[in-house]
Short mmCIF file of C-alpha atoms in Angstrom, two decimals:
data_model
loop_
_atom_site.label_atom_id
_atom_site.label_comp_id
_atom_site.label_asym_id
_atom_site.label_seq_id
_atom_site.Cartn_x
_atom_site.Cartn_y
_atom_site.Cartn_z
CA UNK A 4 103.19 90.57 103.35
CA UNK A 5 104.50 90.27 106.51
CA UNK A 6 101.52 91.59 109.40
CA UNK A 7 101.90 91.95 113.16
CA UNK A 8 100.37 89.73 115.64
CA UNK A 9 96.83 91.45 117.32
CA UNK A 10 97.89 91.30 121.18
CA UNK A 11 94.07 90.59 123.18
CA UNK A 12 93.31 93.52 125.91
CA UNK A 13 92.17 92.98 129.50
CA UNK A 14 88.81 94.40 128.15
CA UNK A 15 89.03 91.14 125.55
CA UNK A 16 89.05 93.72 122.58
CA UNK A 17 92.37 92.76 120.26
CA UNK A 18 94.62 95.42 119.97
CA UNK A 19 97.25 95.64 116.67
CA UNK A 20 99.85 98.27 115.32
CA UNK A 21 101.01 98.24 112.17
CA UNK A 22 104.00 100.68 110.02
CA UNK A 23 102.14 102.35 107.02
CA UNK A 24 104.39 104.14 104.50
CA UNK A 25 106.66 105.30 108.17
CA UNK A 26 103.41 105.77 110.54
CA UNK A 27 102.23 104.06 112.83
CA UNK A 28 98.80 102.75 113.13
CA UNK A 29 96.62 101.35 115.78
CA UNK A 30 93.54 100.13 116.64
CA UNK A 31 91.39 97.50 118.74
CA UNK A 32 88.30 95.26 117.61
CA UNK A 33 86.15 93.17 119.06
CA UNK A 34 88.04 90.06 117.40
CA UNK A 35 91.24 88.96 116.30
CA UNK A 36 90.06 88.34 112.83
CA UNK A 37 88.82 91.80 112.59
CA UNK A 38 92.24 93.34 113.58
CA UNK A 39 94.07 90.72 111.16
CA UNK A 40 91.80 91.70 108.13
CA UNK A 41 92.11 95.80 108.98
CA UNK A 42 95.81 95.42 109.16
CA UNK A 43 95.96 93.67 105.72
CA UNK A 44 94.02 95.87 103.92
CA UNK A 45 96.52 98.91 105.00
CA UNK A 46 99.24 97.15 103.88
CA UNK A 47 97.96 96.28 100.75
CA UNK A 48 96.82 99.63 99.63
CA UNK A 49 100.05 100.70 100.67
CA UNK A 50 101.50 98.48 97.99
CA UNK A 51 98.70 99.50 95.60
CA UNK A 52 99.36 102.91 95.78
CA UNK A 53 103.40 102.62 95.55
CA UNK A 54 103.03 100.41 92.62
CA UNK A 55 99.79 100.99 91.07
CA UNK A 56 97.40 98.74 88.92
CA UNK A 57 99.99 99.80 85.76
CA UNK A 58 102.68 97.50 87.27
CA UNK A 59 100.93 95.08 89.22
CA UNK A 60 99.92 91.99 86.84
CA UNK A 61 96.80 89.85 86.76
CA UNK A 62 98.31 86.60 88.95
CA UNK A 63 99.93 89.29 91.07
CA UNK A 64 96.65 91.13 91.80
CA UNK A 65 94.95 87.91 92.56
CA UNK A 66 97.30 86.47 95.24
CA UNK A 67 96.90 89.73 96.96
CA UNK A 68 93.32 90.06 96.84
CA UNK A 69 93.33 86.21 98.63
CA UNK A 70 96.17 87.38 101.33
CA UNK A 71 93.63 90.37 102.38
CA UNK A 72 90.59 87.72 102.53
CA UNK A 73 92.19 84.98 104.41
CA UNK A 74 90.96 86.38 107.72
CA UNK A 75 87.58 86.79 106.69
CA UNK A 76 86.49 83.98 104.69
CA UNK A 77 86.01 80.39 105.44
CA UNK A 78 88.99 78.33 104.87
CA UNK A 79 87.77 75.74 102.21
CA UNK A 80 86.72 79.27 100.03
CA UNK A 81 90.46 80.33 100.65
CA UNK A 82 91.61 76.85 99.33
CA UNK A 83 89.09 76.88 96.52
CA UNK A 84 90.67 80.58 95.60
CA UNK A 85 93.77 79.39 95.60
CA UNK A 86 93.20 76.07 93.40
CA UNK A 87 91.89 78.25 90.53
CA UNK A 88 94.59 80.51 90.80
CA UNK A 89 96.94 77.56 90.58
CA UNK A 90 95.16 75.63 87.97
CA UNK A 91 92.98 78.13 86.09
CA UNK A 92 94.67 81.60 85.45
CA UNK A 93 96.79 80.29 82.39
CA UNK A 94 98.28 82.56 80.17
CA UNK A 95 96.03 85.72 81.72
CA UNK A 96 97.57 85.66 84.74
CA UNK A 97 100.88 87.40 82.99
CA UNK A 98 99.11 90.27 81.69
CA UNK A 99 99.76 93.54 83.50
CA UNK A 100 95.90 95.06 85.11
CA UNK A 101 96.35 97.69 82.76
CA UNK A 102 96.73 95.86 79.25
CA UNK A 103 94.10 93.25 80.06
CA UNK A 104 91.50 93.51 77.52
CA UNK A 105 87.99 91.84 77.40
CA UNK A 106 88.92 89.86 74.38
CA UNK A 107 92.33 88.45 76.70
CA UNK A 108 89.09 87.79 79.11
CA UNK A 109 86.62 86.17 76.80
CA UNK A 110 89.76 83.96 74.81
CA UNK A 111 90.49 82.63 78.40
CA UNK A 112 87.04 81.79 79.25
CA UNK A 113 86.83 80.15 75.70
CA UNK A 114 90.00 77.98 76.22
CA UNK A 115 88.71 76.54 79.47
CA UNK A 116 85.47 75.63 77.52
CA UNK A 117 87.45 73.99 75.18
CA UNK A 118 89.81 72.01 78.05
CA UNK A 119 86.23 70.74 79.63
CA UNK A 120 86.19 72.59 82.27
CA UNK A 121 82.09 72.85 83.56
CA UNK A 122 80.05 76.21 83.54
CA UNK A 123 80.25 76.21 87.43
CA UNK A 124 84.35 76.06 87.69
CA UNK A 125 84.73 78.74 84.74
CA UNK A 126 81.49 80.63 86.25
CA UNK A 127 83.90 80.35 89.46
CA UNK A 128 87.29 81.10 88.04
CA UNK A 129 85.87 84.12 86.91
CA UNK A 130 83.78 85.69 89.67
CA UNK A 131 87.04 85.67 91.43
CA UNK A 132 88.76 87.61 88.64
CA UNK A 133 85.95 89.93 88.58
CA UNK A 134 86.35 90.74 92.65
CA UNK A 135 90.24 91.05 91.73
CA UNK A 136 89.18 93.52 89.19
CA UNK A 137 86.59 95.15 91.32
CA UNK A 138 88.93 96.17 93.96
CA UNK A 139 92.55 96.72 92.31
CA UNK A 140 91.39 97.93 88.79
CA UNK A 141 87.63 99.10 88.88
CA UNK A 142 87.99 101.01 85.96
CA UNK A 143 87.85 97.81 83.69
CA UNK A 144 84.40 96.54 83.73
CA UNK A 145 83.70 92.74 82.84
CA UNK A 146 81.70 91.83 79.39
CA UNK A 147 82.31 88.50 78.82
CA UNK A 148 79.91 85.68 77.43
CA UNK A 149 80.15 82.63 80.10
CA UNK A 150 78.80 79.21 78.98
CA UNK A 151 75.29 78.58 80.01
CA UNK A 152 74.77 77.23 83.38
CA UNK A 153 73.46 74.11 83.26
CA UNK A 154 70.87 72.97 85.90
CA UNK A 155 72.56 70.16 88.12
CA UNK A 156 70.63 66.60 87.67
CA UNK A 157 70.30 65.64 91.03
CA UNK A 158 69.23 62.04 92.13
CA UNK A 159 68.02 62.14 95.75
CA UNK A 160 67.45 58.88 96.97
CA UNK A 161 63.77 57.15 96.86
CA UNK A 162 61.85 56.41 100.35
CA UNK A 163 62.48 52.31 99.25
CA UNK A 164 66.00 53.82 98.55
CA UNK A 165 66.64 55.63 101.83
CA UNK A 166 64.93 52.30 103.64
CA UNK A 167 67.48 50.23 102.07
CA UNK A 168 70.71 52.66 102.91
CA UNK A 169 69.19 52.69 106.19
CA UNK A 170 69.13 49.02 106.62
CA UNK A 171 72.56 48.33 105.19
CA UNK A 172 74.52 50.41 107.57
CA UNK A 173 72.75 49.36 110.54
CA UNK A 174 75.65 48.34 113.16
CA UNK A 175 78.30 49.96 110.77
CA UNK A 176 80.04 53.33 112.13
CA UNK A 177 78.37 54.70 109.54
CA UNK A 178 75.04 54.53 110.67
CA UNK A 179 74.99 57.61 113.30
CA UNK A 180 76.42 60.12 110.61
CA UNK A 181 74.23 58.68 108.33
CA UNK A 182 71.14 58.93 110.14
CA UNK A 183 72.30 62.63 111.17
CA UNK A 184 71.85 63.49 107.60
CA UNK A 185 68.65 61.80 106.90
CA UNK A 186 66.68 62.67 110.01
CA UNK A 187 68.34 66.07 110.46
CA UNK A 188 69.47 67.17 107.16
CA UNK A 189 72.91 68.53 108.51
CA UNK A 190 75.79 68.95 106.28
CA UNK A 191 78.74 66.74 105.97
CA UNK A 192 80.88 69.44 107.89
CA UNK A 193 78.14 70.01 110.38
CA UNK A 194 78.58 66.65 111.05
CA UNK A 195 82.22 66.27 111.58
CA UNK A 196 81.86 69.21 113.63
CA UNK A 197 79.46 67.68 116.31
CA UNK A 198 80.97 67.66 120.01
CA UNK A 199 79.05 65.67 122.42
CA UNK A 200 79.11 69.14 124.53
CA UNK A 201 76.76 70.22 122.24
CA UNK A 202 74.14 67.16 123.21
CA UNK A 203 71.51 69.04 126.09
CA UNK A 204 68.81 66.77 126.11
CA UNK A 205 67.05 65.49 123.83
CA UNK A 206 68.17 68.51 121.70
CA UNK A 207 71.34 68.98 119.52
CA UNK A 208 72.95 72.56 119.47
CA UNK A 209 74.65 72.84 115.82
CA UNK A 210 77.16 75.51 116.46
CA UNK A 211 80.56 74.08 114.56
CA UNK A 212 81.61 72.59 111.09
CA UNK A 213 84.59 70.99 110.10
CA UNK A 214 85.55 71.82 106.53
CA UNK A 215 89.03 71.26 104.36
CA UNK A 216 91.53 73.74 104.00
CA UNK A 217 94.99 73.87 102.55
CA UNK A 218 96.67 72.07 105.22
CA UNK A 219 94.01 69.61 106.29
CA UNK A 220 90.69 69.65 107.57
CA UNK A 221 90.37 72.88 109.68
CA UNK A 222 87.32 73.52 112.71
CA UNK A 223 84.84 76.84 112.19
CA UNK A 224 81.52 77.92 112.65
CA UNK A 225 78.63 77.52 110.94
CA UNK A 226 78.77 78.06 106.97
CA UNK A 227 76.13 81.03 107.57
CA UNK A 228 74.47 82.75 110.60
CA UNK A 229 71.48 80.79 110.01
CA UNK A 230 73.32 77.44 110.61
CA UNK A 231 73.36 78.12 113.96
CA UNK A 232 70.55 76.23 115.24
CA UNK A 233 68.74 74.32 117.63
CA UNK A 234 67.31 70.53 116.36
CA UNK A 235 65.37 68.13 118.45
CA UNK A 236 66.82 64.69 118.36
CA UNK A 237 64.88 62.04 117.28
CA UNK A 238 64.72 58.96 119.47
CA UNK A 239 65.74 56.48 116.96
CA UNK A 240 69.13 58.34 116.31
CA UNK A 241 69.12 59.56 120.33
CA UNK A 242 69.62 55.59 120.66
CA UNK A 243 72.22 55.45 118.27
CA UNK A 244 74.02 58.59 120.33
CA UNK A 245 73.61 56.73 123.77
CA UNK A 246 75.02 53.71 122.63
CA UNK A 247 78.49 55.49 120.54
CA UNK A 248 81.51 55.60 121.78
CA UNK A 249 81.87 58.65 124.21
CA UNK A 250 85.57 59.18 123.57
CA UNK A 251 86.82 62.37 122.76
CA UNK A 252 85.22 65.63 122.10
CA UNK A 253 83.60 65.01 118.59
CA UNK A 254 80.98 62.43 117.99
CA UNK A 255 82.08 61.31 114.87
CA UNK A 256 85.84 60.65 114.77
CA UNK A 257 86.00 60.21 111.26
CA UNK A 258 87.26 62.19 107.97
CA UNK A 259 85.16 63.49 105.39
CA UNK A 260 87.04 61.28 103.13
CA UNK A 261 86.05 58.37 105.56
CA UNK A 262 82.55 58.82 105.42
CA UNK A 263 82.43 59.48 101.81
CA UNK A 264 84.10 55.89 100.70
CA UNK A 265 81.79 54.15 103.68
CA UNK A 266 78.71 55.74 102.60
CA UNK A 267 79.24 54.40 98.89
CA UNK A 268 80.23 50.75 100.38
CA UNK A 269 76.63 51.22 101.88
CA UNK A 270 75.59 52.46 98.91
CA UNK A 271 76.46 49.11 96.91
CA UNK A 272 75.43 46.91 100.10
CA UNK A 273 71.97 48.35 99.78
CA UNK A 274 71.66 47.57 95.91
CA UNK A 275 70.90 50.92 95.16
CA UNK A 276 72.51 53.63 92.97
CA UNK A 277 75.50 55.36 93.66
CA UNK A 278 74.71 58.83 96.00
CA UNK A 279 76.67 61.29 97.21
CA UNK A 280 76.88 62.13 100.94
CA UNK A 281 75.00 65.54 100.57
CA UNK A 282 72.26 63.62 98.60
CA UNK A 283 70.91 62.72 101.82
CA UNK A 284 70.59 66.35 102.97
CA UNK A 285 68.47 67.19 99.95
CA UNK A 286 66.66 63.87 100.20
CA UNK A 287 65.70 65.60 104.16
CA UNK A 288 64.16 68.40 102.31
CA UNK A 289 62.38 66.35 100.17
CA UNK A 290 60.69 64.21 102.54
CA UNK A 291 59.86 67.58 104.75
CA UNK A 292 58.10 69.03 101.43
CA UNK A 293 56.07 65.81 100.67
CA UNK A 294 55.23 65.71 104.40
CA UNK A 295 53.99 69.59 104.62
CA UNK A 296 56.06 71.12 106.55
CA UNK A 297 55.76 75.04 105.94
CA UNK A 298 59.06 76.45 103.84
CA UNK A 299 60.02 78.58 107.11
CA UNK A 300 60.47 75.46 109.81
CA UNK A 301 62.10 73.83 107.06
CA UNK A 302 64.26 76.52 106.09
CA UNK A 303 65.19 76.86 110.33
CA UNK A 304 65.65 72.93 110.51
CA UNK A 305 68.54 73.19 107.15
CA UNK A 306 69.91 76.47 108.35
CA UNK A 307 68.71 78.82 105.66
CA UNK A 308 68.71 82.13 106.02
CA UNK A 309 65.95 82.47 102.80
CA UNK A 310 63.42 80.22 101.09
CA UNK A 311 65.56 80.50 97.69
CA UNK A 312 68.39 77.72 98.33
CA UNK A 313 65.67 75.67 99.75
CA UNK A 314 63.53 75.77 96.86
CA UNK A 315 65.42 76.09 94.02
CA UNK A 316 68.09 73.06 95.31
CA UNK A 317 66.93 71.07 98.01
CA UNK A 318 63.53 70.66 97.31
CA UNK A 319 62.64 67.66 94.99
CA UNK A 320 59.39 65.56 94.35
CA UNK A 321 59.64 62.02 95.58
CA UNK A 322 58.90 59.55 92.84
CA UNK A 323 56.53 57.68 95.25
CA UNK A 324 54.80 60.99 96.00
CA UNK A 325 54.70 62.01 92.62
CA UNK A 326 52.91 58.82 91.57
CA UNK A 327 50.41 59.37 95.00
CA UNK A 328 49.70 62.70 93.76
CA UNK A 329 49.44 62.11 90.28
CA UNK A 330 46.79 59.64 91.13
CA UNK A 331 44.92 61.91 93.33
CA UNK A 332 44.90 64.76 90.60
CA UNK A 333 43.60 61.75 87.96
CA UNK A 334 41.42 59.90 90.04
CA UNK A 335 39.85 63.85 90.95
CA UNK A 336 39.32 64.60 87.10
CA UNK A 337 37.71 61.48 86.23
CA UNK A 338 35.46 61.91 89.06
CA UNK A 339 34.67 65.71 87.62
CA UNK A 340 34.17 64.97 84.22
CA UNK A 341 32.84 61.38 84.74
CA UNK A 342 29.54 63.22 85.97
CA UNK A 343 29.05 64.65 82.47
#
């Protein structure tokens, strides 16, 4: 699908024309994405309503429904759409809209059980078929059994744990996105995103995140509204922002890739298990909750727009807290029934 180019107004509005079934069409929005996305979605129900869900087929009906979202949705989701319609459709994808059947559905869920695949990729693969379905056929309503979803065992680092990753990539280049993610709790992408333009103070404005697309890593905004945010910077990693290398507009010049193989050399240095980079974010949470702090500064301080994603996957116990606390509770019983 072939879609004009928005040309931007004096006003700043972005103006775009576009041939529907021999009319023309126009209209201006407030950004270029905007005009992009309203352009596509003519075009495409154009198509639909030459053709038809009768002769459109399943893999056909999917790359369209990505086309009309590439405008609006973050790149890595775009690249994440298209790797399951690359390596996930299978047979289904052949099927015309109007001969798929929920047992083609459930057989195709079942055979990517069988290949491995977890509940969250299959969960994935077919939430995307079902907003495929949604919009081209919504006659055909989903009833398929998915495999249970199976809580994620997360290891967050310890306090001796985060002490020790601390200590072992002091003086590295990893230490400053390290520390960002332990003392901040900022995403990976957050972190790549950092310009030193966003430094005012002793205050760090999070306003961009670098994230992978198809082509290579690609610059955005925030993952959600609520990223956007406003963090005081500690003086410990203040130091470590004073005395890095000023060059360029990001503070960390390095890949995601980068920082993922350093952080596991660090990992190893330190003696401790093996984490993943994002570990540290929950770990951030962690330490907020055993500290106190109230669910809504710490839902402000991780860029949460609600309390759920804080609670229900960021927020862990602390196995030295734990043991604190399970003392106290003990301790407080045998006091109570010790005066029996």
């Amino acid at each position: 699908m072939k879609l004009p180019k928005p040309k931007k107004l004096p006003s700043g509005q972005w103006f775009i024309q576009v041939m529907v079934d021999g009319k023309r069409k126009s209209r201006a929005f407030d950004t270029k994405d905007e005009a992009l996305y309203w352009a596509s979605g003519l075009k495409t129900k154009s198509i639909m309503d030459a053709r038809g869900p009768r002769q459109l087929s399943v893999g056909d009906a999917v790359d369209r429904y990505i086309e009309t979202k590439t405008a609006v949705l973050s790149p890595s989701t775009i690249a994440g759409y298209k790797k399951i319609r690359s390596n996930l459709m299978g047979d289904i994808e052949q099927y015309q809209l109007h001969d798929l059947t929920q047992d083609n559905v459930q057989r195709w869920v079942n055979h990517m059980v069988k290949d491995g695949k977890s509940s969250k990729t299959i969960a994935n693969a077919h939430g995307l078929l079902s907003a495929v379905l949604d919009r081209y056929y919504p006659d055909f309503r989903l009833k398929t059994t998915l495999p249970r979803k199976v809580k994620p065992d997360i290891q967050i680092p310890t306090e001796a744990e985060v002490k020790a990753i601390m200590k072992a990539a002091a003086g590295t280049k990893y230490e400053l996105p390290i520390s960002l993610a332990i003392w901040l709790g900022l995403r990976q992408s957050e972190i790549l995103g950092l310009r030193w333009e966003n430094i005012d103070g002793d205050t760090l404005h999070v306003r961009n995140a670098i994230v992978m697309g198809e082509d290579g890593p690609i610059e955005k905004g925030t993952k959600t509204f609520s990223g956007v945010r406003d963090l005081h910077i500690p003086a410990r990693v203040k130091k470590l922002l004073d005395a890095a290398d000023h060059k360029g507009e990001h503070i960390i010049n390095l890949s995601g890739k980068a920082i993922y193989s350093g952080f596991s050399r660090i990992c190893e240095k330190a003696g401790v298990r093996h984490f993943r980079f994002h570990d540290l974010r929950h770990a951030n949470a962690s330490l907020m909750l055993a500290v106190g702090i109230p669910d809504k500064y710490s839902m402000k301080r991780m860029g949460h727009a609600t309390n759920n994603m804080l609670k229900t996957t960021y927020q862990h116990t602390i196995k030295e807290k734990e043991i604190e606390y399970n003392t106290k509770l003990e301790d407080y019983l045998e006091e109570l029934f010790g005066q029996e």
